[in-house]
Amino acid sequence: MDRVFQALSDKNRLKILELLKKRDMSVGEILENFSITNASLSHHLDILKRVNLIVSERKGQYIYYSLNVSVFEEIMMQISKIFNKNKK
Amino acid sequence: MDRVFQALSDKNRLKILELLKKRDMSVGEILENFSITNASLSHHLDILKRVNLIVSERKGQYIYYSLNVSVFEEIMMQISKIFNKNKK
DNA sequence: TATATATTTAGATATACATCTAAATATATA
DNA sequence: TATATATTTAGATGTATATCTAAATATATA
């Protein structure tokens, strides 16, 4: 769980999630919103992918990224567990 | 928001929250559950306090820490925002 | 095969972070 | 005033992280 929070603890990665909230995007499209290199962006995408916050799918030359909404419930539950007093 | 996630991204700090979920504890009581120095623990408590995840209250010689449940709703809402597609 | 898109690798740099030790400071109690 | 509890400060160390440049690799398309 700490690795998920770690993945969420960077402004640029939160911004990536914000972008993907609106619509699925290719790496190039995502990149337009940042002033970092594609190598750095790939690194951030890798981190988000490793903890299952995003998923990728190739479409022709492009690789499209999207939010992995299915992991959302799990994260909410974990956080809920942390704060729910009087419960195991 | 990234600062909250940053605060949550350390195993020891998550463990502190786990402990305080069960009951309020003094620093000494918390410390018994770790093998770090009191200086390091104070540092972690400071980080959690700065983002309002915990609050402290002096009782005589002791200072008791407890979860700040009121911030819970806010965090859940923020995370919900990140993942809720089709919504601003 | 050449080009476009993306990832990966390697090495470099700078910053942040977790931890320690040791000492100083602060507050409350005996 | 001496002791207990906790925080803070300062300096040190080691590791992790974000970023870069440059090059290599992979996949798909023209």
Coordinates of C-alpha atoms (C1' of nucleotides) in Angstrom, one line a residue:
Chain A
M1 CA 0.0 0.0 0.0
D2 CA 2.8 2.4 0.7
R3 CA 4.0 1.9 -2.9
V4 CA 0.6 3.1 -4.2
F5 CA 0.8 6.2 -2.0
Q6 CA 4.4 6.6 -3.1
A7 CA 3.2 6.5 -6.7
L8 CA 0.6 9.2 -5.9
S9 CA 3.1 11.4 -4.1
D10 CA 4.5 13.2 -7.1
K11 CA 2.8 16.3 -8.7
N12 CA 3.6 15.2 -12.2
R13 CA 2.1 11.8 -11.7
L14 CA -1.1 13.2 -10.2
K15 CA -1.3 15.5 -13.2
I16 CA -1.0 12.5 -15.5
L17 CA -4.0 10.9 -13.7
E18 CA -5.9 14.2 -14.0
L19 CA -5.3 14.1 -17.7
L20 CA -6.3 10.5 -18.1
K21 CA -9.4 11.2 -16.1
K22 CA -10.7 13.3 -19.0
R23 CA -9.8 10.8 -21.8
D24 CA -7.4 8.1 -22.8
M25 CA -4.2 9.6 -24.3
S26 CA -1.1 8.5 -26.1
V27 CA 2.3 9.2 -24.7
G28 CA 2.9 12.0 -27.1
E29 CA -0.4 13.7 -26.1
I30 CA 0.4 13.3 -22.5
L31 CA 3.9 14.7 -23.1
E32 CA 2.5 17.9 -24.5
N33 CA 1.2 18.8 -21.1
F34 CA 4.6 18.7 -19.4
S35 CA 8.1 20.1 -19.8
I36 CA 10.0 17.0 -19.2
T37 CA 11.7 14.6 -21.6
N38 CA 9.9 11.5 -23.0
A39 CA 12.4 9.4 -21.0
S40 CA 11.2 11.0 -17.8
L41 CA 7.6 10.7 -18.7
S42 CA 8.1 7.0 -19.5
H43 CA 9.6 6.6 -16.1
H44 CA 6.5 8.1 -14.5
L45 CA 4.2 6.0 -16.6
D46 CA 6.1 2.9 -15.5
I47 CA 5.7 3.8 -11.9
L48 CA 2.0 4.3 -12.2
K49 CA 1.6 1.1 -14.2
R50 CA 3.6 -1.0 -11.7
V51 CA 1.0 -0.2 -9.0
N52 CA -1.8 -0.7 -11.4
L53 CA -3.1 2.9 -11.4
I54 CA -3.0 3.0 -15.2
V55 CA -3.1 0.5 -18.0
S56 CA -1.8 0.7 -21.5
E57 CA -3.0 -0.6 -24.9
R58 CA -1.3 -0.3 -28.2
K59 CA -3.3 1.0 -31.1
G60 CA -1.1 1.0 -34.2
Q61 CA 1.9 3.2 -33.7
Y62 CA 0.5 4.6 -30.6
I63 CA 0.2 3.3 -27.1
Y64 CA -2.8 4.7 -25.2
Y65 CA -2.9 5.0 -21.5
S66 CA -6.0 5.0 -19.4
L67 CA -7.0 5.0 -15.7
N68 CA -7.4 1.6 -14.2
V69 CA -10.7 2.3 -12.5
S70 CA -10.9 -1.2 -11.1
V71 CA -8.1 -0.5 -8.7
F72 CA -10.0 2.5 -7.4
E73 CA -12.3 0.6 -5.1
E74 CA -9.4 -1.3 -3.6
I75 CA -7.5 1.9 -2.8
M76 CA -10.6 3.5 -1.2
M77 CA -11.1 0.4 0.9
Q78 CA -7.5 0.4 2.1
I79 CA -7.7 4.0 3.1
S80 CA -11.1 3.4 4.7
K81 CA -9.4 0.7 6.7
I82 CA -6.7 3.0 8.0
F83 CA -9.2 5.4 9.3
N84 CA -12.1 3.3 10.5
K85 CA -11.6 3.2 14.2
N86 CA -13.1 0.3 16.3
K87 CA -12.8 -2.0 13.4
K88 CA -10.2 -4.6 12.5
Chain B
M1 CA -2.6 16.5 -2.0
D2 CA 0.7 15.1 -3.1
R3 CA 2.0 16.0 0.4
V4 CA -0.7 13.8 2.0
F5 CA 0.2 10.9 -0.2
Q6 CA 3.9 11.5 0.5
A7 CA 3.1 11.3 4.2
L8 CA 1.3 8.0 3.6
S9 CA 4.1 6.6 1.5
D10 CA 6.3 5.3 4.4
K11 CA 5.8 1.9 6.0
N12 CA 6.5 3.2 9.5
R13 CA 4.1 6.1 9.2
L14 CA 1.3 3.7 8.0
K15 CA 2.1 1.5 11.0
I16 CA 1.7 4.5 13.3
L17 CA -1.7 5.2 11.8
E18 CA -2.6 1.5 12.3
L19 CA -1.7 1.7 15.9
L20 CA -3.6 4.9 16.5
K21 CA -6.6 3.3 14.8
K22 CA -6.9 1.0 17.8
R23 CA -6.4 3.7 20.5
D24 CA -4.8 7.0 21.3
M25 CA -1.2 6.5 22.4
S26 CA 1.6 8.5 24.0
V27 CA 4.9 8.8 22.1
G28 CA 6.5 6.3 24.5
E29 CA 3.8 3.7 23.8
I30 CA 4.0 4.2 20.0
L31 CA 7.8 3.9 20.3
E32 CA 7.6 0.5 21.8
N33 CA 6.3 -0.8 18.5
F34 CA 9.3 0.4 16.5
S35 CA 13.1 -0.1 16.5
I36 CA 13.9 3.5 15.7
T37 CA 15.0 6.4 17.9
N38 CA 12.6 8.8 19.6
A39 CA 14.1 11.5 17.4
S40 CA 13.2 9.6 14.3
L41 CA 9.7 8.9 15.6
S42 CA 9.2 12.5 16.4
H43 CA 10.1 13.3 12.9
H44 CA 7.5 10.9 11.5
L45 CA 4.9 12.3 13.9
D46 CA 5.7 15.7 12.7
I47 CA 5.2 14.8 9.1
L48 CA 1.8 13.2 9.9
K49 CA 0.8 16.2 11.9
R50 CA 1.8 18.7 9.3
V51 CA -0.7 17.1 6.8
N52 CA -3.4 16.8 9.5
L53 CA -3.5 13.1 9.6
I54 CA -3.0 13.0 13.3
V55 CA -3.5 15.4 16.2
S56 CA -1.8 15.6 19.6
E57 CA -3.0 16.6 23.0
R58 CA -0.9 16.9 26.2
K59 CA -2.1 15.0 29.3
G60 CA 0.2 15.7 32.1
Q61 CA 3.7 14.5 31.3
Y62 CA 2.5 12.7 28.3
I63 CA 1.4 13.8 24.8
Y64 CA -1.2 11.6 23.3
Y65 CA -1.6 11.2 19.6
S66 CA -4.8 10.3 17.8
L67 CA -6.1 9.9 14.3
N68 CA -7.7 13.0 12.9
V69 CA -10.8 11.4 11.5
S70 CA -12.2 14.7 10.2
V71 CA -9.6 14.8 7.5
F72 CA -10.6 11.3 6.3
E73 CA -13.6 12.5 4.4
E74 CA -11.5 15.1 2.6
I75 CA -8.9 12.6 1.5
M76 CA -11.5 10.2 0.3
M77 CA -13.1 13.0 -1.7
Q78 CA -9.8 14.0 -3.3
I79 CA -9.1 10.4 -4.3
S80 CA -12.6 10.0 -5.5
K81 CA -12.0 13.1 -7.7
I82 CA -8.9 11.6 -9.2
F83 CA -10.7 8.5 -10.3
N84 CA -14.1 9.7 -11.2
K85 CA -14.2 9.9 -14.9
N86 CA -16.6 12.1 -16.8
K87 CA -16.7 14.5 -13.8
K88 CA -14.9 17.8 -13.3
Chain C
dT1 C1' 13.6 0.2 -45.7
dA2 C1' 12.9 4.6 -43.6
dT3 C1' 10.1 7.1 -40.3
dA4 C1' 7.1 7.6 -36.2
dT5 C1' 6.1 6.3 -31.6
dA6 C1' 7.4 4.6 -27.4
dT7 C1' 10.5 2.1 -24.0
dT8 C1' 14.7 1.0 -22.0
dT9 C1' 19.4 1.5 -20.7
dA10 C1' 23.4 3.8 -18.8
dG11 C1' 25.6 7.3 -16.7
dA12 C1' 25.3 11.9 -14.4
dT13 C1' 23.5 15.3 -11.2
dA14 C1' 20.9 17.3 -7.7
dT15 C1' 17.6 16.9 -4.2
dA16 C1' 14.8 14.6 -0.8
dC17 C1' 14.3 11.4 2.7
dA18 C1' 15.0 8.1 6.7
dT19 C1' 17.9 7.3 10.0
dC20 C1' 21.4 7.9 13.5
dT21 C1' 24.0 10.2 17.6
dA22 C1' 24.3 13.7 20.8
dA23 C1' 22.9 17.7 22.9
dA24 C1' 19.7 21.3 23.9
dT25 C1' 15.1 22.8 25.1
dA26 C1' 10.4 22.6 27.0
dT27 C1' 6.7 21.0 30.1
dA28 C1' 5.0 18.6 33.9
dT29 C1' 5.5 15.9 38.1
dA30 C1' 7.7 14.1 42.5
Chain D
dT1 C1' 15.3 21.0 41.9
dA2 C1' 15.7 16.5 39.9
dT3 C1' 13.3 13.3 36.9
dA4 C1' 10.2 11.8 33.1
dT5 C1' 8.4 12.7 28.7
dA6 C1' 8.7 14.7 24.3
dT7 C1' 10.5 18.0 20.7
dT8 C1' 14.0 20.2 18.3
dT9 C1' 18.4 21.1 16.4
dA10 C1' 22.7 20.0 14.1
dG11 C1' 25.5 17.3 11.6
dA12 C1' 26.4 12.8 9.4
dT13 C1' 25.4 8.9 6.3
dG14 C1' 23.2 6.2 3.0
dT15 C1' 19.5 5.4 -0.1
dA16 C1' 15.9 6.8 -3.1
dT17 C1' 14.1 9.8 -6.5
dA18 C1' 13.4 13.1 -10.4
dT19 C1' 15.6 14.7 -14.0
dC20 C1' 18.7 15.1 -17.9
dT21 C1' 21.4 13.5 -22.3
dA22 C1' 22.4 10.2 -25.5
dA23 C1' 22.0 5.9 -27.5
dA24 C1' 19.9 1.5 -28.2
dT25 C1' 15.8 -1.3 -28.9
dA26 C1' 11.0 -2.4 -30.4
dT27 C1' 6.8 -2.1 -33.0
dA28 C1' 4.0 -0.3 -36.5
dT29 C1' 3.3 2.3 -40.7
dA30 C1' 4.4 4.6 -45.2

